[in-house]
Coordinates of N, CA and C in Angstrom, one line a residue:
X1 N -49.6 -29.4 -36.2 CA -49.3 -30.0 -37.4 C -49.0 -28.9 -38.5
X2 N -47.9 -29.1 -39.3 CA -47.7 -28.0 -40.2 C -48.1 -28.3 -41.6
X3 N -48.7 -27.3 -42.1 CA -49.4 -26.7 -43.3 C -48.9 -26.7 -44.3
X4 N -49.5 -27.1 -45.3 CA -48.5 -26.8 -47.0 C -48.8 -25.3 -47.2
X5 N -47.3 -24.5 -47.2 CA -47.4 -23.0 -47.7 C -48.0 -23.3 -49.0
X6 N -48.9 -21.6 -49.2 CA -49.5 -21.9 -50.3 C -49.1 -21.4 -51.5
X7 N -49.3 -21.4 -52.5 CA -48.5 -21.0 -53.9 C -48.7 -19.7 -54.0
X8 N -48.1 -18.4 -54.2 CA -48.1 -17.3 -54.3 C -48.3 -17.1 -55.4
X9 N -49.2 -16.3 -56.4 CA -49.0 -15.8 -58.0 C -48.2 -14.5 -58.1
X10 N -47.4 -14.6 -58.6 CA -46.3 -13.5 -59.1 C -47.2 -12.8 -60.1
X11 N -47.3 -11.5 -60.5 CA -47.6 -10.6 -61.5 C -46.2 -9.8 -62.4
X12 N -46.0 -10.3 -63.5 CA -44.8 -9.4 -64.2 C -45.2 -8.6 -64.6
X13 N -44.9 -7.6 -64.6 CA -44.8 -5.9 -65.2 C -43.5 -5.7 -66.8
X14 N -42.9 -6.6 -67.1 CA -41.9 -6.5 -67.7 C -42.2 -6.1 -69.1
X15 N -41.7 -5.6 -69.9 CA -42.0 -5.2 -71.5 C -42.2 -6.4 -72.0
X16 N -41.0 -7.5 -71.8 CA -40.7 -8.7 -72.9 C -41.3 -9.4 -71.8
X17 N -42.2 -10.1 -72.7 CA -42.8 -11.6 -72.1 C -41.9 -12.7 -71.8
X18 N -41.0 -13.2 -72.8 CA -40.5 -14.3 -72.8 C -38.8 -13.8 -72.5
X19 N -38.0 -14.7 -71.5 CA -36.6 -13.9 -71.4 C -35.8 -13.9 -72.6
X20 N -35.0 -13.3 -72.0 CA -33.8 -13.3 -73.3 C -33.0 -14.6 -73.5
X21 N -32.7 -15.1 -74.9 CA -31.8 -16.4 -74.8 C -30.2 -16.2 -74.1
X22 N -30.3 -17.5 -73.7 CA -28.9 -17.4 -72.6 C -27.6 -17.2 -73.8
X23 N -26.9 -16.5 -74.2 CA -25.6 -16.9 -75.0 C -25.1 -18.3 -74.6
X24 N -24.5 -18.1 -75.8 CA -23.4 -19.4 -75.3 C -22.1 -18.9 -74.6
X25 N -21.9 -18.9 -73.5 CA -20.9 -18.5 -72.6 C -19.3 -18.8 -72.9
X26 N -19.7 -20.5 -73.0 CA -18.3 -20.8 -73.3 C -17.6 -21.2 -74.7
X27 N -18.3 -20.1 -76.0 CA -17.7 -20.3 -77.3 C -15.9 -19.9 -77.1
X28 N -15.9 -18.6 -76.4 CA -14.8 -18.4 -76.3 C -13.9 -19.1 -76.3
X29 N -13.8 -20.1 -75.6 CA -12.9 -21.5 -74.8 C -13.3 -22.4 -76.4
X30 N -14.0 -22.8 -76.8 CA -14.1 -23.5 -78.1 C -13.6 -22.9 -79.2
X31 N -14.0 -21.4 -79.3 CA -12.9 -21.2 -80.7 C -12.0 -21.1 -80.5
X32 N -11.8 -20.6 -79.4 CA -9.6 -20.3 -78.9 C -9.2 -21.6 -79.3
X33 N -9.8 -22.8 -78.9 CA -8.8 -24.3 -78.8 C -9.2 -24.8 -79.8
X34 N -10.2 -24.3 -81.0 CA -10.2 -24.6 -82.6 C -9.4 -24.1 -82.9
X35 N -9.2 -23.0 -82.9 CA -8.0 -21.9 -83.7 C -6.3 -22.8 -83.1
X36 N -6.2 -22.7 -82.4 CA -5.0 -23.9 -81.5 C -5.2 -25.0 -82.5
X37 N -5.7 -25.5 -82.8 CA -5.9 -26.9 -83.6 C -5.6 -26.6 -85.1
X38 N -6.5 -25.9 -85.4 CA -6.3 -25.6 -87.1 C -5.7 -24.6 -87.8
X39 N -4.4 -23.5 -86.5 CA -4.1 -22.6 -87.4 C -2.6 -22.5 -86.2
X40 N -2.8 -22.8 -85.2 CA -1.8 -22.4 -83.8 C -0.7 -23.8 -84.6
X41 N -1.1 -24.8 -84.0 CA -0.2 -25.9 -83.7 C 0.8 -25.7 -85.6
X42 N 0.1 -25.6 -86.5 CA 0.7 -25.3 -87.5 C 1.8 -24.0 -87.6
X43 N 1.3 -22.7 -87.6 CA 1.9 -22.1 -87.0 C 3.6 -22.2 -86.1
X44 N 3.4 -22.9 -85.3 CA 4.6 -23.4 -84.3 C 5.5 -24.1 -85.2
X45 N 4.9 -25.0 -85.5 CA 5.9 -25.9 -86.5 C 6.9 -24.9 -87.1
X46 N 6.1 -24.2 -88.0 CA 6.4 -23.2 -89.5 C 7.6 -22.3 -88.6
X47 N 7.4 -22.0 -87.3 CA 8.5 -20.9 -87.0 C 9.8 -21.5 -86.5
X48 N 9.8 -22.8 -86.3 CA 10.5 -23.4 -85.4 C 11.7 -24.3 -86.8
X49 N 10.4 -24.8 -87.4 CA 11.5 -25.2 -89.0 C 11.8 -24.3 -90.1
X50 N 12.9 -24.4 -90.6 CA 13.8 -25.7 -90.3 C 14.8 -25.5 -89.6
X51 N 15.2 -26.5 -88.6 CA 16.0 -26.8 -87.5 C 17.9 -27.1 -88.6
X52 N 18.8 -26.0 -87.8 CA 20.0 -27.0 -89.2 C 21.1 -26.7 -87.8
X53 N 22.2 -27.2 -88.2 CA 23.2 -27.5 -87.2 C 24.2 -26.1 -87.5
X54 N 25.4 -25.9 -87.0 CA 26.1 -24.9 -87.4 C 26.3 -24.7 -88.5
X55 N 27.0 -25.8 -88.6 CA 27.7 -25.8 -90.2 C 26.3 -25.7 -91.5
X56 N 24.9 -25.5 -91.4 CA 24.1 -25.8 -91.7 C 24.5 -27.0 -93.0
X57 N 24.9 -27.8 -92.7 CA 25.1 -28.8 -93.3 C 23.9 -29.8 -93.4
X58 N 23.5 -29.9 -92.1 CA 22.2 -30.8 -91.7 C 21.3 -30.0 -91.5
X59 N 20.1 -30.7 -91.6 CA 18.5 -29.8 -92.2 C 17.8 -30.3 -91.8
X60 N 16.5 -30.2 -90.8 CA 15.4 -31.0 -90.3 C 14.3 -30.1 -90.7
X61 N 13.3 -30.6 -91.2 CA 12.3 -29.9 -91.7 C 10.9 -30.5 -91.2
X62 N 10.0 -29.5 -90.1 CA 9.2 -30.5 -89.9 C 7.5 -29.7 -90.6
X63 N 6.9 -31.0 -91.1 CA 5.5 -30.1 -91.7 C 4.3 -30.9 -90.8
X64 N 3.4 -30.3 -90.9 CA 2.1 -30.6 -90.2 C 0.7 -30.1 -91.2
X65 N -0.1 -30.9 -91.2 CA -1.2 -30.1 -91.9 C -2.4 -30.8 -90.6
X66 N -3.3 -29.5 -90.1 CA -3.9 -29.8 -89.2 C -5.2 -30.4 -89.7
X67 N -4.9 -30.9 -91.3 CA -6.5 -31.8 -91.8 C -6.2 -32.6 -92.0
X68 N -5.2 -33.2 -91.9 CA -4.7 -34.7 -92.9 C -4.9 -35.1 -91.1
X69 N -6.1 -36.4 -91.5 CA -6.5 -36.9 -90.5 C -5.2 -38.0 -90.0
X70 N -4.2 -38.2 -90.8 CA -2.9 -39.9 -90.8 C -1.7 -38.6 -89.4
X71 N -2.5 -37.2 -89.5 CA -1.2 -36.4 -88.5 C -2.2 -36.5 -87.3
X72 N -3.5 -36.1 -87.3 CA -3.9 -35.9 -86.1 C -5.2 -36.2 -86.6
X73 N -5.1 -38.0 -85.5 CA -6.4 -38.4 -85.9 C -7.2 -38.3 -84.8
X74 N -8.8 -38.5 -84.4 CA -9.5 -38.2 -84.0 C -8.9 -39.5 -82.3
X75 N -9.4 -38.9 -81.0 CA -9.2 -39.7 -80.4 C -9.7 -41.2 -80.0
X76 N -9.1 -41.8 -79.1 CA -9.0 -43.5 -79.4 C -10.1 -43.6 -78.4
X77 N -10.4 -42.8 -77.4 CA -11.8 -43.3 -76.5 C -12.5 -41.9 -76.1
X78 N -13.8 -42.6 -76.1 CA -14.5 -41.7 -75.4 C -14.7 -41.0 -73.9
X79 N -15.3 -39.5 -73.9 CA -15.1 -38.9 -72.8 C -15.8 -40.0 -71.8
X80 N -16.9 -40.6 -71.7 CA -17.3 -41.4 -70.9 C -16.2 -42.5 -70.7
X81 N -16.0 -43.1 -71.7 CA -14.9 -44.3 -71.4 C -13.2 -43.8 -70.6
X82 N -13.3 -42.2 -70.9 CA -11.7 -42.1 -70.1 C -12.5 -41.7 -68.4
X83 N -13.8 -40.9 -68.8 CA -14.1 -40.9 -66.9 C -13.9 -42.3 -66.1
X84 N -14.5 -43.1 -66.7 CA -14.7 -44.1 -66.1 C -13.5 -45.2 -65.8
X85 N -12.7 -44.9 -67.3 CA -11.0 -45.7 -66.5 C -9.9 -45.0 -66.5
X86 N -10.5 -43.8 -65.6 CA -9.2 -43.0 -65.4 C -8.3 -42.5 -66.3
X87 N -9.0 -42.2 -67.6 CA -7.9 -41.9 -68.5 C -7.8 -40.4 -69.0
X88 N -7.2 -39.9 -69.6 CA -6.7 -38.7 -70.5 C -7.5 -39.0 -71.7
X89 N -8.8 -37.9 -72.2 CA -9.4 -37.8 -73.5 C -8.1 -36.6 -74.3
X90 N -7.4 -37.3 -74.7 CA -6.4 -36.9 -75.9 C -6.6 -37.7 -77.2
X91 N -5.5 -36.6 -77.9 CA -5.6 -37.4 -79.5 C -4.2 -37.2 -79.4
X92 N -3.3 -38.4 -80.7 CA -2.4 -38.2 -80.7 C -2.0 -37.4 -82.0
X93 N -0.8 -36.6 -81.8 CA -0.7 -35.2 -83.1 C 1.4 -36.0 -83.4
X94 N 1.1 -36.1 -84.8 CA 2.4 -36.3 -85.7 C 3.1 -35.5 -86.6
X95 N 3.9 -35.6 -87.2 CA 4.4 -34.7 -88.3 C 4.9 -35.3 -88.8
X96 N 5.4 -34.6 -90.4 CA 6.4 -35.4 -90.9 C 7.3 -34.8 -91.4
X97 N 8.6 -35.5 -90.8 CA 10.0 -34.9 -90.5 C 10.9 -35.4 -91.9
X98 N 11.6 -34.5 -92.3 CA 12.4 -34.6 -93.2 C 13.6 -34.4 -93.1
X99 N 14.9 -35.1 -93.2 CA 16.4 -35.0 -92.4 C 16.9 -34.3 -94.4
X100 N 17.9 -33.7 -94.2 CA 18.5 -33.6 -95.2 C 19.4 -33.3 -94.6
X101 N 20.5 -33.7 -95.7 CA 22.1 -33.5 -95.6 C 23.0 -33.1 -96.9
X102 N 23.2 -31.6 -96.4 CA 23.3 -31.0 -97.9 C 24.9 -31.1 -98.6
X103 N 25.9 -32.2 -97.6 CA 27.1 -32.4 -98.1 C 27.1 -33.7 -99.4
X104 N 25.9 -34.9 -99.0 CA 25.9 -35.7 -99.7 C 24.3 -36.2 -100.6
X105 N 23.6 -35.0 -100.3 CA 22.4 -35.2 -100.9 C 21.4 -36.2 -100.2
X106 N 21.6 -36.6 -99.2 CA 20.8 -37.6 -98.7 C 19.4 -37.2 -97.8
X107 N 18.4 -37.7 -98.2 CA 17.1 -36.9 -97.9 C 16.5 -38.4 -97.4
X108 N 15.8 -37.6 -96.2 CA 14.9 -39.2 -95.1 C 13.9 -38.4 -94.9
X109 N 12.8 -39.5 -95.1 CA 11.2 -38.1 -94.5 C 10.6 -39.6 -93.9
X110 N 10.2 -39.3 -92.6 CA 9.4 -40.1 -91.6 C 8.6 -39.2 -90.8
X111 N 7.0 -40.1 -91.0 CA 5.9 -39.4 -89.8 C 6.8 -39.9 -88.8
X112 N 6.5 -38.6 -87.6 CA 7.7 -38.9 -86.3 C 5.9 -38.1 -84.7
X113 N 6.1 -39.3 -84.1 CA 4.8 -39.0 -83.3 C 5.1 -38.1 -82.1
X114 N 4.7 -36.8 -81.9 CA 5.2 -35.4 -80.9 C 4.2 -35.7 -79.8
X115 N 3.0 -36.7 -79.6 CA 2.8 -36.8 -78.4 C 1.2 -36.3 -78.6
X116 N 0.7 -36.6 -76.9 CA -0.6 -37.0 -76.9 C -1.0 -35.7 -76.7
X117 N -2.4 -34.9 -77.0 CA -2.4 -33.6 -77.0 C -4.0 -33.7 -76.6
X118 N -3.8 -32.9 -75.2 CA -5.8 -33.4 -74.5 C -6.5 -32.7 -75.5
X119 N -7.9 -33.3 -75.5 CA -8.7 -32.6 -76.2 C -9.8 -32.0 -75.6
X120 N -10.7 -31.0 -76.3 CA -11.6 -30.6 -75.7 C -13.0 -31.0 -76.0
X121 N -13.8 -31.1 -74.6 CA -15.0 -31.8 -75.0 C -16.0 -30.9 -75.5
X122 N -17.4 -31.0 -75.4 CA -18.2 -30.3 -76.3 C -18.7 -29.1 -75.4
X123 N -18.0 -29.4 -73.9 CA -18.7 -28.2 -72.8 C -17.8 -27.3 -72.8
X124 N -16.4 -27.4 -73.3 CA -15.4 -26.5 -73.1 C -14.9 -27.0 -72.0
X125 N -14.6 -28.5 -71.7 CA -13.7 -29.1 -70.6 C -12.6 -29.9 -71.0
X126 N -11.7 -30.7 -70.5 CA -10.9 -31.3 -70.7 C -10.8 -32.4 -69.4
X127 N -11.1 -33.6 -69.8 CA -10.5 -34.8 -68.9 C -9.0 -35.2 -69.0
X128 N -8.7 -35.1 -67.5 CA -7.5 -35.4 -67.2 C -7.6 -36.5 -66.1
X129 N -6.7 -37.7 -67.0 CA -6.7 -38.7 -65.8 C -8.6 -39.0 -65.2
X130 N -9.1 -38.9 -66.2 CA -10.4 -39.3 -65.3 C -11.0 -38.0 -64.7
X131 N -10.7 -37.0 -64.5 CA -11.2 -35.8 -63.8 C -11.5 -34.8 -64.9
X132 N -12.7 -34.7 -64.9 CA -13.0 -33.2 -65.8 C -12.7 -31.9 -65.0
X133 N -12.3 -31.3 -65.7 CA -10.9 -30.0 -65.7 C -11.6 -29.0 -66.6
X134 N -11.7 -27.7 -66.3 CA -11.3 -26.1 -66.9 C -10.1 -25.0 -67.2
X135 N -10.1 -25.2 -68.4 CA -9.1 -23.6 -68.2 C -9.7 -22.4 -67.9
X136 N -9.4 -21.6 -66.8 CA -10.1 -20.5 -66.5 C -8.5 -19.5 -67.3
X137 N -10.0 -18.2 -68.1 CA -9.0 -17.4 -68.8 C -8.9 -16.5 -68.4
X138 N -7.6 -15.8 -68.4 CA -7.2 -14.7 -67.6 C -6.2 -14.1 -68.9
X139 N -6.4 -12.1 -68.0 CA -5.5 -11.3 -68.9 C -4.6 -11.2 -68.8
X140 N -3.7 -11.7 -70.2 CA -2.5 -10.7 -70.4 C -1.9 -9.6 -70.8
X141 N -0.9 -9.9 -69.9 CA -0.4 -7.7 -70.8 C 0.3 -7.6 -72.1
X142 N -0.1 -7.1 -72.3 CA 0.3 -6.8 -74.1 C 1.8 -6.5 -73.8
X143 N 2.4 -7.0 -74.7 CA 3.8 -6.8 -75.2 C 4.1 -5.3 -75.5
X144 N 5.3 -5.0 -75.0 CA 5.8 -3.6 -74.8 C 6.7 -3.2 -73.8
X145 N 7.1 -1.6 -73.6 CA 7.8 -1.0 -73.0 C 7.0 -0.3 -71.6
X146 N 7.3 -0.5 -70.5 CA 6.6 -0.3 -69.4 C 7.6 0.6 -68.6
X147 N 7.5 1.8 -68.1 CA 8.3 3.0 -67.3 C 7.2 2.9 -66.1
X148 N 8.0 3.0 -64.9 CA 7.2 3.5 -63.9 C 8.3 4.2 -62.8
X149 N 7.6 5.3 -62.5 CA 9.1 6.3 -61.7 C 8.0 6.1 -60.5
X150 N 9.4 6.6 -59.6 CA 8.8 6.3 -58.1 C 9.6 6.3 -57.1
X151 N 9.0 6.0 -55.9 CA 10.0 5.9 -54.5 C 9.8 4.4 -53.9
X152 N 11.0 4.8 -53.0 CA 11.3 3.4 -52.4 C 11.8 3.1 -51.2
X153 N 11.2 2.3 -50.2 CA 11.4 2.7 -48.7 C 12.3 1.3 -48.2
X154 N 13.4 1.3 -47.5 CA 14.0 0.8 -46.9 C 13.2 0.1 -45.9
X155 N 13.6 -1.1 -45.5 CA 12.7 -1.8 -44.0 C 13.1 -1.3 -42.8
X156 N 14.5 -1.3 -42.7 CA 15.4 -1.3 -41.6 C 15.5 -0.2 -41.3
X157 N 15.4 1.0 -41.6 CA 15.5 2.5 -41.2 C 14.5 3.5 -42.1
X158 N 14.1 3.1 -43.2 CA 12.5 4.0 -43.8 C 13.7 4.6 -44.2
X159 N 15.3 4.6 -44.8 CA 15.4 5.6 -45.8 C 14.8 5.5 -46.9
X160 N 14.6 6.6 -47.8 CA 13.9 6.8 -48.8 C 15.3 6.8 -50.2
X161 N 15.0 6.0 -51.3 CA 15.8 6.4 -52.4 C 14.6 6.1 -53.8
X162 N 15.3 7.0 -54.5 CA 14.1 7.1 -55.8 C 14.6 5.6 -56.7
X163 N 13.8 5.7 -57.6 CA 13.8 4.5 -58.0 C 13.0 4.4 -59.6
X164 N 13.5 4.5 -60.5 CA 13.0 4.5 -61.6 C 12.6 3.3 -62.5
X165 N 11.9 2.8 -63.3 CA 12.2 0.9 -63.3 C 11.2 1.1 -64.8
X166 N 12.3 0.4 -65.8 CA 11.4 -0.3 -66.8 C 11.3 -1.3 -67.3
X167 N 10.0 -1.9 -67.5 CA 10.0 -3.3 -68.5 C 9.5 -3.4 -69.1
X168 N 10.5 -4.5 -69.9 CA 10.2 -5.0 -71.5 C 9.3 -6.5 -71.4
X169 N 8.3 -6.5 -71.3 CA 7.1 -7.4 -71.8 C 6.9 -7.8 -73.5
X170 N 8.1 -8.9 -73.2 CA 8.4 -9.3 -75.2 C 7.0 -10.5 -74.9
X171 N 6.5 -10.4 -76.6 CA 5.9 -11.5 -76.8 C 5.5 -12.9 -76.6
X172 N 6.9 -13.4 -76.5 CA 7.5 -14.8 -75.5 C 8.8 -14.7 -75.4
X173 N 9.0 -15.3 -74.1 CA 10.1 -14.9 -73.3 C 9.7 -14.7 -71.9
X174 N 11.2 -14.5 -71.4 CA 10.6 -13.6 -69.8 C 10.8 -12.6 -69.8
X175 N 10.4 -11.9 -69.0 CA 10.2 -10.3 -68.7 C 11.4 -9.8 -68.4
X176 N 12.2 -9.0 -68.8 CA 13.5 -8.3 -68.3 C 13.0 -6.6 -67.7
X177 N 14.1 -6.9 -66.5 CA 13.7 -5.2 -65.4 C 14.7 -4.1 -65.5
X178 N 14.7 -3.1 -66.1 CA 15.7 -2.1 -65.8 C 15.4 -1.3 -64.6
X179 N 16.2 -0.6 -63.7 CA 16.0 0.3 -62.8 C 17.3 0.8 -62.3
X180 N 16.8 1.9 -62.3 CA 17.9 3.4 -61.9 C 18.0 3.5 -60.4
X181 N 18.8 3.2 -59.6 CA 18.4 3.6 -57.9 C 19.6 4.4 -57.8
X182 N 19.2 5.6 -56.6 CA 20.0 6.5 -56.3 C 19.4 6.4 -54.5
X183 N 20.5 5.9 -54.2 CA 20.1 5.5 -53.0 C 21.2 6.7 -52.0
X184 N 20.7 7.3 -50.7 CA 21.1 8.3 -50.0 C 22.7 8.2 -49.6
X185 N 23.4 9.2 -49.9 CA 24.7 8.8 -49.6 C 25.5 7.9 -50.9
X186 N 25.0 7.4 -51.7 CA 25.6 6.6 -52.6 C 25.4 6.9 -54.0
X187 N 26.3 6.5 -55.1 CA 26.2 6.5 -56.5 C 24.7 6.0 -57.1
X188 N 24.8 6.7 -58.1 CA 23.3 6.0 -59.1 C 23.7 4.7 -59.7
X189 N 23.2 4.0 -59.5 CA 23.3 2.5 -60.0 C 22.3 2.3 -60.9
X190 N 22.7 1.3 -62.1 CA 21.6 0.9 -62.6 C 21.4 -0.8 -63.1
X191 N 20.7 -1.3 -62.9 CA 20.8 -2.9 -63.0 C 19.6 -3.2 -63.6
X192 N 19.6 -4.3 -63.6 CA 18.4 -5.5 -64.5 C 18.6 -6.7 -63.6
X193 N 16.9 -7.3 -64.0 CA 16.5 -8.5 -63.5 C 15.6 -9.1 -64.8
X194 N 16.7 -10.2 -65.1 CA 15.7 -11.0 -66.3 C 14.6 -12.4 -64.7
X195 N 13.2 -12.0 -65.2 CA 12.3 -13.3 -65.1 C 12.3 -12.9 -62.9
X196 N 12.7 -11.9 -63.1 CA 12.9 -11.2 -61.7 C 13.5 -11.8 -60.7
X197 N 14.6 -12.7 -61.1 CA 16.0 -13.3 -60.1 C 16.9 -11.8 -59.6
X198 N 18.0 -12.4 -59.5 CA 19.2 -11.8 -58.6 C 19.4 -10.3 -59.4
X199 N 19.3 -9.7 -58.9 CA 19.6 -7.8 -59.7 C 21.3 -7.7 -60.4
X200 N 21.5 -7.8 -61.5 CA 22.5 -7.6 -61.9 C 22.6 -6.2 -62.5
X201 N 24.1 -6.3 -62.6 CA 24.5 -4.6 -63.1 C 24.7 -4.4 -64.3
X202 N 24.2 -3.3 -64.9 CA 23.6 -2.9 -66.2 C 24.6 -3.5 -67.3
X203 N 26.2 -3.0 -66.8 CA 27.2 -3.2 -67.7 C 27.3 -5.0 -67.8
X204 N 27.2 -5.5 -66.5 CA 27.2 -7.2 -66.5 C 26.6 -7.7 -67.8
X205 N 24.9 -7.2 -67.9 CA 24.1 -8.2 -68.9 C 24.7 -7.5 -70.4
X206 N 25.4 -6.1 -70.8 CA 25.6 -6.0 -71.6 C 26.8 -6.4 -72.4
X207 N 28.0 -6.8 -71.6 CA 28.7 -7.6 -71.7 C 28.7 -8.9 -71.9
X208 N 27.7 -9.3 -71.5 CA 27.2 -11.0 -72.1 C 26.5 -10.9 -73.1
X209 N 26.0 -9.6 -73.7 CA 25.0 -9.8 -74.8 C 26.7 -9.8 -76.1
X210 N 27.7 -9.1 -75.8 CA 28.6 -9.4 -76.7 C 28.9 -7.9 -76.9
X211 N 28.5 -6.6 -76.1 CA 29.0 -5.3 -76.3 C 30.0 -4.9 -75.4
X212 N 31.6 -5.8 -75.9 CA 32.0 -5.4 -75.0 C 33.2 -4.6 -76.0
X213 N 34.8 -4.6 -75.8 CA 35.8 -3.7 -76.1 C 35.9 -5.2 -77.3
X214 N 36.2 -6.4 -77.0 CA 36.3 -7.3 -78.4 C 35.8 -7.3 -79.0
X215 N 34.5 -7.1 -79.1 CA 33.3 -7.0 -80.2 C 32.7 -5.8 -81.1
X216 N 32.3 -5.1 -79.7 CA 32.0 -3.8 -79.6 C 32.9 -2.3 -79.6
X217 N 34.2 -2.5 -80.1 CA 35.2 -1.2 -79.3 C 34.3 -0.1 -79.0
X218 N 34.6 0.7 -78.3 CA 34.0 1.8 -77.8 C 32.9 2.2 -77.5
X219 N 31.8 1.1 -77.6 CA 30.8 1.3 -76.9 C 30.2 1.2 -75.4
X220 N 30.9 1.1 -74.7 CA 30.1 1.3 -72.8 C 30.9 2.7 -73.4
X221 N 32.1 3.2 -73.6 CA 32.5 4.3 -73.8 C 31.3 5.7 -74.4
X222 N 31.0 5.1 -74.9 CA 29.6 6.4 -75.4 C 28.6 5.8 -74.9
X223 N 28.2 4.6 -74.0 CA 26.9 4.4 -74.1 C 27.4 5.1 -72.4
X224 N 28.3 5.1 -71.7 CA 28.5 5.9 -70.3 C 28.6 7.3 -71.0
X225 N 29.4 8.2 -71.3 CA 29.1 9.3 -72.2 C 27.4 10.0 -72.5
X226 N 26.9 9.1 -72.1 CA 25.6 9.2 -73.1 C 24.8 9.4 -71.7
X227 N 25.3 8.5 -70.7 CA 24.4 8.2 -69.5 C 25.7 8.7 -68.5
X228 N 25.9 9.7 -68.4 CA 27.2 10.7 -67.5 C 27.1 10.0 -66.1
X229 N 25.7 9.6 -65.4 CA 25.4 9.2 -64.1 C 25.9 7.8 -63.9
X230 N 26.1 7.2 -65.0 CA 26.8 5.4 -64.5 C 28.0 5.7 -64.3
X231 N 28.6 7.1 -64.5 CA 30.5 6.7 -64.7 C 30.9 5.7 -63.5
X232 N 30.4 6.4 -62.1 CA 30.8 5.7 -61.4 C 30.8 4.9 -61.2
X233 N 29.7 3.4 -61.7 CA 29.2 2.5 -62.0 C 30.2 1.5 -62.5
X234 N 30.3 2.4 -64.0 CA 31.6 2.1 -65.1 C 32.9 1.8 -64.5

């Protein structure tokens, strides 16, 4: 027949009697998605209006104030009530849009509804569809100029060609790739990869940006000049 083990007394030796209080772990995740609320979603608006047509003839102007409860009012159910019928704890977020038309003076302003926007609950979660959800946060790389020189090995026979490569890590956007290859037996090439698709040639994307002999006269002319190793490229 087996025995109740008996209770062991532990002895602490520790300085501090009582532990240390636990932080709050997940403020991080609550201020980030307050600041989104009361300073981000505003923000967005502000950079994006005002929207106008070519002719800037037509004007859309959109405002938001993230306190005026009539734009973004508090949500329609509670977290327990979306677990339980499968729903999305969101609120819905509006603006108010202003048309103007500066041939005839004619000005229209209507709250215009941009959609349901999840919200976060008091643990730093979010219900979706009924399922409580996390954003786990991860690093990004800071915006900037990125060089990295180096080598580069072939599959099919282990030749070796150097390989030089920079990227531009803009703000928002995709990432665009420059790189220099000088591959054995062959010319120095230099190409780009926007968002890391198909490798195009240096001159290709610069010609689409609008530097060409119609817009540009003379510049691949000194910008090859400049870079003596594309001529053959050129």
């Amino acid at each position: 027949m087996a025995t109740r083990s008996t209770v062991r007394e532990r002895y602490s030796f520790a300085n501090l009697d009582e532990p240390l209080e636990l932080p709050d772990l997940i403020a991080i995740q609550r201020e980030s998605f307050q600041w989104f609320l009361e300073e981000g979603l505003a923000n967005t608006f502000r950079d994006i209006s005002p929207i106008k047509d070519f002719s800037e003839a037509l004007q859309l102007e959109l405002e938001f104030d993230p306190f005026d409860e009539d734009l973004r009012p508090p949500p329609k159910f509670s977290v327990e009530e979306c677990k339980e019928k499968d729903m999305t704890y969101s609120a819905p977020i509006f603006v108010r849009a202003r048309f103007m038309n500066r041939n005839t003076g004619e000005i229209k302003e209507q709250t215009v509804f941009m959609g349901d926007l999840p919200a976060m609950t008091d643990k730093g979660t979010f219900i979706i569809n009924g399922t409580e959800r996390v954003v786990v946060s991860q690093l990004v790389r800071s915006p900037g100029v990125i060089f990295e020189p180096g080598e580069r090995y072939r599959l099919r026979n282990l030749t070796k060609h150097q390989l030089v490569k920079g990227t531009i890590h803009p703000y928002r956007g995709e990432w665009m790739e420059f790189d220099v290859e000088h591959r054995p037996g062959k010319d120095v090439t230099c190409g780009t990869r926007v968002a890391r698709k198909r490798r195009l040639g240096i001159f290709t994307l610069l010609r689409a940006l609008g530097y060409d002999e119609a817009n540009a006269p003379g510049f691949l002319d000194r910008f090859v000049s400049e870079f003596d190793f594309l001529e053959g490229q050129w």
